Structure formats: structure tokens, C-alpha cells
Coordinates of C-alpha atoms in Angstrom, one line a residue:
Chain A
X15 CA -13.6 28.1 -3.6
X16 CA -15.6 25.3 -5.3
X17 CA -13.9 22.5 -7.1
X18 CA -14.6 21.0 -10.5
X19 CA -17.9 19.3 -10.7
X20 CA -19.3 16.9 -13.3
X21 CA -22.8 15.5 -14.1
X22 CA -24.1 13.0 -14.3
X23 CA -22.0 10.6 -12.2
X24 CA -23.1 7.5 -14.1
X25 CA -24.8 7.0 -17.5
X26 CA -25.9 4.0 -19.5
X27 CA -26.5 4.4 -23.3
X28 CA -27.0 2.0 -26.2
X29 CA -24.8 1.8 -29.3
X30 CA -25.6 4.5 -31.8
X31 CA -27.1 7.0 -29.3
X32 CA -25.8 10.4 -28.4
X33 CA -24.7 11.6 -25.0
X34 CA -23.9 14.9 -23.4
X35 CA -21.7 15.2 -20.3
X36 CA -21.4 18.4 -18.3
X37 CA -18.6 20.0 -16.3
X38 CA -18.5 23.1 -14.1
X39 CA -15.0 24.6 -13.9
X40 CA -13.3 25.6 -10.7
X41 CA -13.8 29.3 -9.8
X42 CA -11.2 31.5 -11.5
X43 CA -10.3 29.0 -14.2
X44 CA -10.7 29.7 -17.9
X45 CA -9.7 26.5 -19.6
X46 CA -11.4 23.2 -19.6
X47 CA -10.0 19.9 -20.8
X48 CA -11.7 16.6 -21.3
X49 CA -10.1 13.2 -20.9
X50 CA -11.2 9.6 -21.5
X51 CA -10.1 6.9 -19.1
X52 CA -10.8 3.4 -20.3
X53 CA -10.7 0.6 -17.7
X54 CA -7.2 -0.1 -16.5
X55 CA -5.7 2.7 -18.5
X56 CA -4.4 6.2 -17.9
X57 CA -6.5 9.1 -19.0
X58 CA -6.2 10.2 -22.7
X59 CA -6.6 13.8 -23.7
X60 CA -9.7 14.5 -25.9
X61 CA -9.6 18.3 -26.3
X62 CA -9.3 21.6 -24.5
X63 CA -11.4 24.7 -24.7
X64 CA -10.4 28.3 -24.0
X65 CA -12.4 31.4 -24.8
X66 CA -15.2 29.1 -26.0
X67 CA -13.1 27.7 -28.8
X68 CA -11.3 24.4 -29.2
X69 CA -7.7 24.9 -28.2
X70 CA -6.0 21.6 -29.0
X71 CA -7.3 18.1 -29.7
X72 CA -6.1 14.6 -29.1
X73 CA -6.5 11.6 -31.3
X74 CA -10.3 11.4 -31.1
X75 CA -12.7 11.4 -34.1
X76 CA -15.0 14.3 -34.9
X77 CA -18.0 12.6 -33.3
X78 CA -16.4 13.8 -30.0
X79 CA -17.3 17.5 -29.8
X80 CA -17.5 20.1 -27.1
X81 CA -18.7 23.5 -26.0
X82 CA -17.5 26.0 -23.4
X83 CA -19.9 28.6 -22.1
X84 CA -19.2 32.2 -21.0
X85 CA -19.3 31.0 -17.4
X86 CA -16.5 28.6 -18.3
X87 CA -18.7 25.5 -17.8
X88 CA -18.4 22.9 -20.6
X89 CA -20.1 20.1 -22.3
X90 CA -18.7 17.0 -24.0
X91 CA -20.9 15.5 -26.7
X92 CA -20.4 12.1 -28.2
X93 CA -22.4 11.1 -31.3
X94 CA -23.0 7.6 -32.7
X95 CA -21.8 5.9 -29.5
X96 CA -19.7 2.8 -29.8
X97 CA -19.1 0.0 -27.3
X98 CA -15.4 1.2 -26.9
X99 CA -16.7 4.6 -25.7
X100 CA -17.5 3.0 -22.4
X101 CA -15.1 4.8 -20.0
X102 CA -14.7 7.3 -17.2
X103 CA -14.8 10.8 -18.7
X104 CA -12.8 13.3 -16.7
X105 CA -13.0 17.1 -16.9
X106 CA -10.1 19.3 -15.8
X107 CA -10.0 23.0 -15.4
X108 CA -7.1 25.4 -15.2
X109 CA -5.9 28.9 -16.2
X110 CA -4.5 29.7 -19.6
X111 CA -0.8 30.0 -19.2
X112 CA -1.0 28.2 -15.9
X113 CA 0.5 24.8 -15.4
X114 CA -1.8 22.8 -13.2
X115 CA -5.1 21.0 -14.1
X116 CA -7.6 20.2 -11.5
X117 CA -9.9 17.3 -12.1
X118 CA -13.5 16.6 -11.4
X119 CA -14.8 13.2 -10.1
X120 CA -15.7 12.0 -13.6
X121 CA -18.7 10.6 -15.4
X122 CA -18.8 6.9 -15.9
X123 CA -20.4 6.0 -19.3
X124 CA -21.4 2.5 -20.2
X125 CA -22.4 1.8 -23.7
X126 CA -24.4 -1.4 -24.3
Chain B
X18 CA 6.5 11.2 -29.9
X19 CA 6.0 12.5 -26.4
X20 CA 5.3 9.8 -23.9
X21 CA 5.2 8.9 -20.2
X22 CA 5.9 5.4 -19.0
X23 CA 5.2 3.8 -15.7
X24 CA 7.0 0.4 -15.8
X25 CA 5.2 -1.1 -12.8
X26 CA 1.6 -2.0 -13.3
X27 CA 1.0 -3.3 -9.7
X28 CA 3.1 -2.9 -6.6
X29 CA 2.4 -4.4 -3.1
X30 CA 4.2 -3.0 0.0
X31 CA 3.7 -3.7 3.7
X32 CA 2.3 -1.0 5.8
X33 CA 5.1 1.1 7.3
X34 CA 7.5 0.2 4.5
X35 CA 9.0 2.7 2.1
X36 CA 7.6 3.2 -1.4
X37 CA 9.0 4.2 -4.8
X38 CA 6.9 4.4 -7.9
X39 CA 8.8 4.8 -11.2
X40 CA 8.0 7.2 -14.0
X41 CA 10.0 7.9 -17.2
X42 CA 9.2 10.5 -19.7
X43 CA 10.2 11.2 -23.3
X44 CA 9.8 14.8 -24.5
X45 CA 11.8 17.1 -26.7
X46 CA 12.4 19.4 -23.8
X47 CA 11.9 19.0 -20.0
X48 CA 8.1 18.9 -19.5
X49 CA 6.1 19.9 -16.5
X50 CA 5.7 16.7 -14.5
X51 CA 2.9 15.7 -12.2
X52 CA 1.8 12.8 -10.0
X53 CA -1.9 12.2 -9.4
X54 CA -3.6 9.7 -7.2
X55 CA -7.0 8.1 -8.0
X56 CA -9.0 6.1 -5.5
X57 CA -11.5 3.6 -6.9
X58 CA -14.3 5.2 -8.7
X59 CA -12.9 8.7 -8.1
X60 CA -11.3 11.5 -10.1
X61 CA -7.7 12.5 -9.9
X62 CA -6.1 14.3 -7.0
X63 CA -2.9 16.2 -7.5
X64 CA -0.1 15.0 -5.3
X65 CA 2.8 17.1 -6.5
X66 CA 4.2 18.8 -9.5
X67 CA 7.6 19.8 -11.0
X68 CA 8.1 22.8 -13.2
X69 CA 11.7 23.9 -12.7
X70 CA 14.3 24.6 -9.9
X71 CA 14.8 22.2 -7.0
X72 CA 14.7 18.7 -8.3
X73 CA 13.2 17.3 -5.1
X74 CA 9.6 18.3 -4.7
X75 CA 7.4 17.8 -1.8
X76 CA 3.7 17.0 -2.1
X77 CA 0.7 16.3 0.0
X78 CA 0.2 13.2 2.2
X79 CA 3.9 12.9 2.8
X80 CA 4.9 12.2 -0.8
X81 CA 7.9 13.5 -2.6
X82 CA 9.3 13.1 -6.0
X83 CA 12.8 13.6 -7.5
X84 CA 13.4 14.8 -11.0
X85 CA 16.5 13.3 -12.7
X86 CA 17.1 14.8 -16.1
X87 CA 20.0 12.4 -16.9
X88 CA 17.6 9.4 -16.4
X89 CA 14.4 11.2 -17.8
X90 CA 12.7 10.1 -14.6
X91 CA 10.4 11.5 -12.0
X92 CA 10.0 8.8 -9.3
X93 CA 7.5 9.2 -6.5
X94 CA 8.5 8.2 -3.0
X95 CA 7.1 7.9 0.5
X96 CA 9.2 6.9 3.5
X97 CA 6.4 5.0 5.3
X98 CA 3.2 3.8 3.6
X99 CA -0.2 3.8 5.3
X100 CA -3.1 1.5 4.4
X101 CA -5.0 4.5 3.1
X102 CA -2.4 5.0 0.4
X103 CA -3.7 2.1 -1.5
X104 CA -4.9 3.5 -4.8
X105 CA -3.9 4.0 -8.5
X106 CA -1.1 6.5 -9.1
X107 CA -0.5 8.3 -12.4
X108 CA 2.5 10.2 -13.6
X109 CA 1.8 12.8 -16.3
X110 CA 3.7 15.2 -18.4
X111 CA 2.7 18.5 -20.0
X112 CA 4.8 20.2 -22.7
X113 CA 4.8 23.9 -21.6
X114 CA 4.1 24.9 -25.2
X115 CA 0.9 22.9 -25.1
X116 CA -0.4 24.1 -21.8
X117 CA -2.8 21.8 -20.0
X118 CA -2.8 18.8 -22.4
X119 CA -1.5 16.1 -20.2
X120 CA 0.0 12.9 -21.3
X121 CA -0.5 10.2 -18.7
X122 CA 1.3 7.0 -17.9
X123 CA -0.6 3.8 -17.7
X124 CA -0.8 4.0 -13.9
X125 CA 0.6 1.9 -11.0
X126 CA -1.8 0.2 -8.7
X127 CA -0.5 0.2 -5.1
X128 CA -1.7 -2.4 -2.7
X129 CA -0.8 -2.2 1.0
X130 CA -0.4 -5.3 3.2
X131 CA -1.3 -5.0 6.9

């Protein structure tokens, strides 16, 4: 059973650019959630996807958007990057109705 | 509003000493509760979880946690700390009605002295 994988591991962008981060869910999981972890902070919930639709969203602006594909992989897109978007972005997968989220290693984004 | 609080930002213990990391939660009803560990530059690894039933739960790497409803706490413990336990520890809650939308505490950084 493969775990949750994310790509790329690191990324550097400039303010105003757009970025796409990718996540491959753990086998057998059908939900994917994205979290933002700023330096020295706990992760914050961005949104969750289930059946290719957004299934709950945290306190993040619309320039944060996502996709879930039929194979349960997922993308996080961030438009008009701001310096404060610099963070570790974590993807977590689970089963709808299940209780446990399993996390990937994260993508570290630096916005200059 | 729902919240999870970890009062201790940084804790240092000697190798072989016992450890307790504190976690308090504020939810309308008892949430699912989790402890995760994060090594530098890494993702989150699940240590243990509480859903219901026995209030003392066992996890991996010799960790355990005790749920106390009266104190709204879910403290993590280990009887004897190893140098490899040095990491960041996060407590998280999940309202079962929300399903998978975790609220994390700020984290406690554990340092281990030789």
C-alpha cells in the first residue's frame, strides 16, 4: 500500500505568479484535504475534496482553488501569489466517513 | 469557535526522563482527537487517536495519551524519552460532523538533552 505523495518537494515563485501543487492519495482513500503550515505554526485547513467536488473550506480566499481527479489525486492552485503564501503545503487523504487523515511529506513554497 | 490549544511552545527533557505534552480542546461536543509528530522538513506522522471508549489510548513509538472530558484535555505521555523523539508534536481535533477537517494546535517542540 503506497502512502500519500506530493510534488514538487520545493518550489520558488515570485509575487503575483500562479502555482500548482500535486498530491497522490493513499490507495483506497477517496477524500483529499489540503493544509497550509506557516513557519512555526500548526497546519491550517484550506479545503477538502470528495467525489471531485469541494467538501468544506477553511478561511482562505478564492485564489486558493483545487481539483480532485477520478483516480483521487488532487491539485492545489494558488493564484496571485503573496509573500505570506510562503509555507509548507500538506496534503492528507482519508475515507469519507472515516476518521483518520494520512499526510504526505509536503511541498515547501517560497514566494519572493 | 472550535479550537485546540497546546500551552507549551517548547519543552526540553533529559533522555530517559518521562514526558507529558499538554493539549486542551474547545468543541461543542467531544471531537475526535489526534496526536501527530513532525520531524524537521517532514510531513505529519500519526502517533495515536481517540474516538470513543477507553480514555487511555496507546500509540506508536511507546506513546500514550489520556482523554479527560472534565478537563477538556488530551495529554500525550511517554515514560522514557529517547533522543530520536526530538521533534514537533501537534495535537488536533476533528468534529465528527465535519469529517477530516482537522483543527491543529500551535505545536510543541520537544528537545532531548543527552
